Amino acid sequence: MADFMQLLPAVSAVFQTVGPFAGGVAQRREADAEARQYEVAAGQSRAAAQRDAAEQRRQARFVQSRAQAVAGGGAGDIGVINRIADIAGEGEYRALTALYEGEDRAAGLEAQARARRYGGDRAQTAGLMSGASSFLEQAPKMFEKYGGGGYSFKRSGYGGRY
């Protein structure tokens, strides 16, 4: 039992070293998972915008067809042709606007994904540094307690010359 009690400081040092690193790794994994969700949402935004653009174009074709039907025999009139062209232009404008808005939303989501990944990388690095710092703080104490007091050049036969 006494041997176990003497090892507790060493076990504590191991946990102080490994704990922060493991926490940093966990934060990075969480950030990666969240970033993947942002990327999926970006793809969905693009897909929804494409469907909306297709619907805008379909509606424009329907209105053009209706205008031609209403014009009847006067469908060749320059005024009717101009109005139908205006309808086509408006439909294309709406379709392109839908695509732009979807792409803009997707770009924002992708930027959030990059930011989350960057934050996860920084958390992992911070955990590594914290664990390494704790190790460097605890190692001399453990070596002194369990390793014989350290290494001395004077005892090694070099006569004190470095």
mmCIF file of C-alpha atoms in Angstrom:
data_model
loop_
_atom_site.group_PDB
_atom_site.id
_atom_site.type_symbol
_atom_site.label_atom_id
_atom_site.label_comp_id
_atom_site.label_asym_id
_atom_site.label_seq_id
_atom_site.Cartn_x
_atom_site.Cartn_y
_atom_site.Cartn_z
ATOM 1 C CA MET A 1 0.000 0.000 0.000
ATOM 2 C CA ALA A 2 2.856 2.346 0.818
ATOM 3 C CA ASP A 3 4.357 1.758 -2.640
ATOM 4 C CA PHE A 4 1.070 2.712 -4.250
ATOM 5 C CA MET A 5 0.880 5.890 -2.205
ATOM 6 C CA GLN A 6 4.379 6.821 -3.325
ATOM 7 C CA LEU A 7 3.333 6.416 -6.964
ATOM 8 C CA LEU A 8 0.338 8.749 -6.679
ATOM 9 C CA PRO A 9 2.372 11.889 -7.481
ATOM 10 C CA ALA A 10 3.720 10.174 -10.616
ATOM 11 C CA VAL A 11 0.227 9.094 -11.679
ATOM 12 C CA SER A 12 -1.006 12.621 -11.042
ATOM 13 C CA ALA A 13 1.797 14.009 -13.219
ATOM 14 C CA VAL A 14 0.801 11.665 -16.044
ATOM 15 C CA PHE A 15 -2.817 12.829 -15.877
ATOM 16 C CA GLN A 16 -1.728 16.472 -15.740
ATOM 17 C CA THR A 17 0.286 15.853 -18.891
ATOM 18 C CA VAL A 18 -2.160 13.711 -20.867
ATOM 19 C CA GLY A 19 -5.396 15.406 -19.778
ATOM 20 C CA PRO A 20 -4.942 18.747 -21.536
ATOM 21 C CA PHE A 21 -3.745 17.067 -24.722
ATOM 22 C CA ALA A 22 -6.722 14.694 -24.776
ATOM 23 C CA GLY A 23 -9.037 17.652 -24.160
ATOM 24 C CA GLY A 24 -7.513 19.509 -27.092
ATOM 25 C CA VAL A 25 -7.959 16.489 -29.355
ATOM 26 C CA ALA A 26 -11.600 16.198 -28.280
ATOM 27 C CA GLN A 27 -12.195 19.891 -29.014
ATOM 28 C CA ARG A 28 -10.653 19.494 -32.453
ATOM 29 C CA ARG A 29 -12.874 16.504 -33.242
ATOM 30 C CA GLU A 30 -15.924 18.459 -32.098
ATOM 31 C CA ALA A 31 -14.886 21.401 -34.285
ATOM 32 C CA ASP A 32 -14.398 19.097 -37.284
ATOM 33 C CA ALA A 33 -17.861 17.612 -36.796
ATOM 34 C CA GLU A 34 -19.407 21.075 -36.588
ATOM 35 C CA ALA A 35 -17.461 22.187 -39.665
ATOM 36 C CA ARG A 36 -18.827 19.201 -41.614
ATOM 37 C CA GLN A 37 -22.358 20.292 -40.646
ATOM 38 C CA TYR A 38 -21.652 23.790 -41.993
ATOM 39 C CA GLU A 39 -20.346 22.282 -45.232
ATOM 40 C CA VAL A 40 -23.451 20.126 -45.623
ATOM 41 C CA ALA A 41 -25.633 23.190 -45.035
ATOM 42 C CA ALA A 42 -23.620 25.064 -47.690
ATOM 43 C CA GLY A 43 -24.309 22.317 -50.214
ATOM 44 C CA GLN A 44 -28.005 22.357 -49.318
ATOM 45 C CA SER A 45 -28.093 26.129 -49.783
ATOM 46 C CA ARG A 46 -26.645 25.793 -53.275
ATOM 47 C CA ALA A 47 -29.081 23.026 -54.171
ATOM 48 C CA ALA A 48 -32.076 25.013 -52.901
ATOM 49 C CA ALA A 49 -30.926 28.051 -54.874
ATOM 50 C CA GLN A 50 -30.654 25.969 -58.047
ATOM 51 C CA ARG A 51 -34.187 24.641 -57.549
ATOM 52 C CA ASP A 52 -35.441 28.193 -56.932
ATOM 53 C CA ALA A 53 -33.680 29.448 -60.075
ATOM 54 C CA ALA A 54 -35.232 26.649 -62.135
ATOM 55 C CA GLU A 55 -38.657 27.544 -60.728
ATOM 56 C CA GLN A 56 -38.162 31.246 -61.589
ATOM 57 C CA ARG A 57 -37.292 30.302 -65.178
ATOM 58 C CA ARG A 58 -40.298 27.948 -65.409
ATOM 59 C CA GLN A 59 -42.644 30.665 -64.178
ATOM 60 C CA ALA A 60 -41.174 33.140 -66.683
ATOM 61 C CA ARG A 61 -41.798 30.674 -69.534
ATOM 62 C CA PHE A 62 -45.374 30.194 -68.330
ATOM 63 C CA VAL A 63 -46.009 33.964 -68.237
ATOM 64 C CA GLN A 64 -44.448 34.361 -71.711
ATOM 65 C CA SER A 65 -46.692 31.617 -73.060
ATOM 66 C CA ARG A 66 -49.720 33.208 -71.459
ATOM 67 C CA ALA A 67 -48.803 36.604 -72.953
ATOM 68 C CA GLN A 68 -48.562 35.079 -76.433
ATOM 69 C CA ALA A 69 -51.900 33.325 -76.003
ATOM 70 C CA VAL A 70 -53.604 36.508 -74.836
ATOM 71 C CA ALA A 71 -52.080 38.489 -77.711
ATOM 72 C CA GLY A 72 -53.586 36.029 -80.181
ATOM 73 C CA GLY A 73 -53.268 37.413 -83.723
ATOM 74 C CA GLY A 74 -51.274 40.403 -82.504
ATOM 75 C CA ALA A 75 -48.445 38.197 -81.144
ATOM 76 C CA GLY A 76 -46.179 39.517 -83.913
ATOM 77 C CA ASP A 77 -46.717 43.115 -82.843
ATOM 78 C CA ILE A 78 -43.487 44.791 -81.727
ATOM 79 C CA GLY A 79 -45.061 45.906 -78.418
ATOM 80 C CA VAL A 80 -46.096 42.348 -77.569
ATOM 81 C CA ILE A 81 -42.669 41.016 -78.559
ATOM 82 C CA ASN A 82 -41.004 43.614 -76.332
ATOM 83 C CA ARG A 83 -43.220 42.745 -73.380
ATOM 84 C CA ILE A 84 -42.491 39.039 -73.806
ATOM 85 C CA ALA A 85 -38.765 39.837 -73.951
ATOM 86 C CA ASP A 86 -39.126 41.892 -70.769
ATOM 87 C CA ILE A 87 -40.816 38.929 -69.091
ATOM 88 C CA ALA A 88 -37.966 36.651 -70.173
ATOM 89 C CA GLY A 89 -35.396 39.134 -68.870
ATOM 90 C CA GLU A 90 -37.185 39.481 -65.539
ATOM 91 C CA GLY A 91 -37.377 35.697 -65.186
ATOM 92 C CA GLU A 92 -33.650 35.325 -65.846
ATOM 93 C CA TYR A 93 -32.875 38.165 -63.432
ATOM 94 C CA ARG A 94 -34.874 36.424 -60.694
ATOM 95 C CA ALA A 95 -33.188 33.092 -61.436
ATOM 96 C CA LEU A 96 -29.712 34.617 -61.242
ATOM 97 C CA THR A 97 -30.630 36.471 -58.055
ATOM 98 C CA ALA A 98 -31.719 33.182 -56.468
ATOM 99 C CA LEU A 99 -28.413 31.572 -57.487
ATOM 100 C CA TYR A 100 -26.419 34.503 -56.111
ATOM 101 C CA GLU A 101 -28.258 34.463 -52.783
ATOM 102 C CA GLY A 102 -27.742 30.705 -52.418
ATOM 103 C CA GLU A 103 -24.044 31.010 -53.254
ATOM 104 C CA ASP A 104 -23.682 33.897 -50.804
ATOM 105 C CA ARG A 105 -25.267 31.838 -47.997
ATOM 106 C CA ALA A 106 -23.066 28.856 -48.905
ATOM 107 C CA ALA A 107 -19.901 30.975 -48.868
ATOM 108 C CA GLY A 108 -20.794 32.247 -45.389
ATOM 109 C CA LEU A 109 -21.368 28.710 -44.123
ATOM 110 C CA GLU A 110 -18.067 27.556 -45.605
ATOM 111 C CA ALA A 111 -16.303 30.466 -43.900
ATOM 112 C CA GLN A 112 -17.842 29.354 -40.597
ATOM 113 C CA ALA A 113 -16.599 25.810 -41.261
ATOM 114 C CA ARG A 114 -13.061 27.079 -41.854
ATOM 115 C CA ALA A 115 -13.223 29.173 -38.686
ATOM 116 C CA ARG A 116 -14.397 26.181 -36.614
ATOM 117 C CA ARG A 117 -11.612 23.997 -38.001
ATOM 118 C CA TYR A 118 -9.063 26.702 -37.247
ATOM 119 C CA GLY A 119 -10.410 26.983 -33.689
ATOM 120 C CA GLY A 120 -10.194 23.211 -33.293
ATOM 121 C CA ASP A 121 -6.602 23.207 -34.500
ATOM 122 C CA ARG A 122 -5.736 25.963 -32.033
ATOM 123 C CA ALA A 123 -7.444 24.076 -29.183
ATOM 124 C CA GLN A 124 -5.491 20.930 -29.996
ATOM 125 C CA THR A 125 -2.213 22.866 -30.127
ATOM 126 C CA ALA A 126 -3.039 24.598 -26.837
ATOM 127 C CA GLY A 127 -3.770 21.225 -25.222
ATOM 128 C CA LEU A 128 -0.462 19.855 -26.468
ATOM 129 C CA MET A 129 1.420 22.879 -25.177
ATOM 130 C CA SER A 130 -0.352 22.742 -21.811
ATOM 131 C CA GLY A 131 0.396 19.035 -21.451
ATOM 132 C CA ALA A 132 4.020 19.511 -22.469
ATOM 133 C CA SER A 133 4.366 22.406 -20.034
ATOM 134 C CA SER A 134 2.929 20.318 -17.227
ATOM 135 C CA PHE A 135 5.282 17.483 -18.104
ATOM 136 C CA LEU A 136 8.290 19.791 -18.113
ATOM 137 C CA GLU A 137 7.188 21.180 -14.768
ATOM 138 C CA GLN A 138 6.664 17.757 -13.185
ATOM 139 C CA ALA A 139 9.555 15.806 -14.777
ATOM 140 C CA PRO A 140 12.410 17.243 -12.677
ATOM 141 C CA LYS A 141 10.454 16.597 -9.471
ATOM 142 C CA MET A 142 9.707 13.012 -10.504
ATOM 143 C CA PHE A 143 13.284 12.398 -11.642
ATOM 144 C CA GLU A 144 14.608 13.765 -8.386
ATOM 145 C CA LYS A 145 12.220 11.607 -6.391
ATOM 146 C CA TYR A 146 12.481 8.390 -8.430
ATOM 147 C CA GLY A 147 15.507 8.790 -10.706
ATOM 148 C CA GLY A 148 18.441 9.237 -8.362
ATOM 149 C CA GLY A 149 18.806 12.974 -8.205
ATOM 150 C CA GLY A 150 19.848 13.840 -11.701
ATOM 151 C CA TYR A 151 23.027 13.722 -13.756
ATOM 152 C CA SER A 152 26.197 15.561 -12.839
ATOM 153 C CA PHE A 153 29.134 16.246 -15.154
ATOM 154 C CA LYS A 154 31.468 16.426 -12.167
ATOM 155 C CA ARG A 155 30.705 12.835 -11.199
ATOM 156 C CA SER A 156 31.069 11.627 -14.779
ATOM 157 C CA GLY A 157 34.846 11.890 -14.905
ATOM 158 C CA TYR A 158 35.077 15.021 -17.039
ATOM 159 C CA GLY A 159 36.629 16.928 -14.177
ATOM 160 C CA GLY A 160 34.131 19.700 -14.279
ATOM 161 C CA ARG A 161 34.957 20.731 -17.862
ATOM 162 C CA TYR A 162 31.939 21.089 -20.101
#
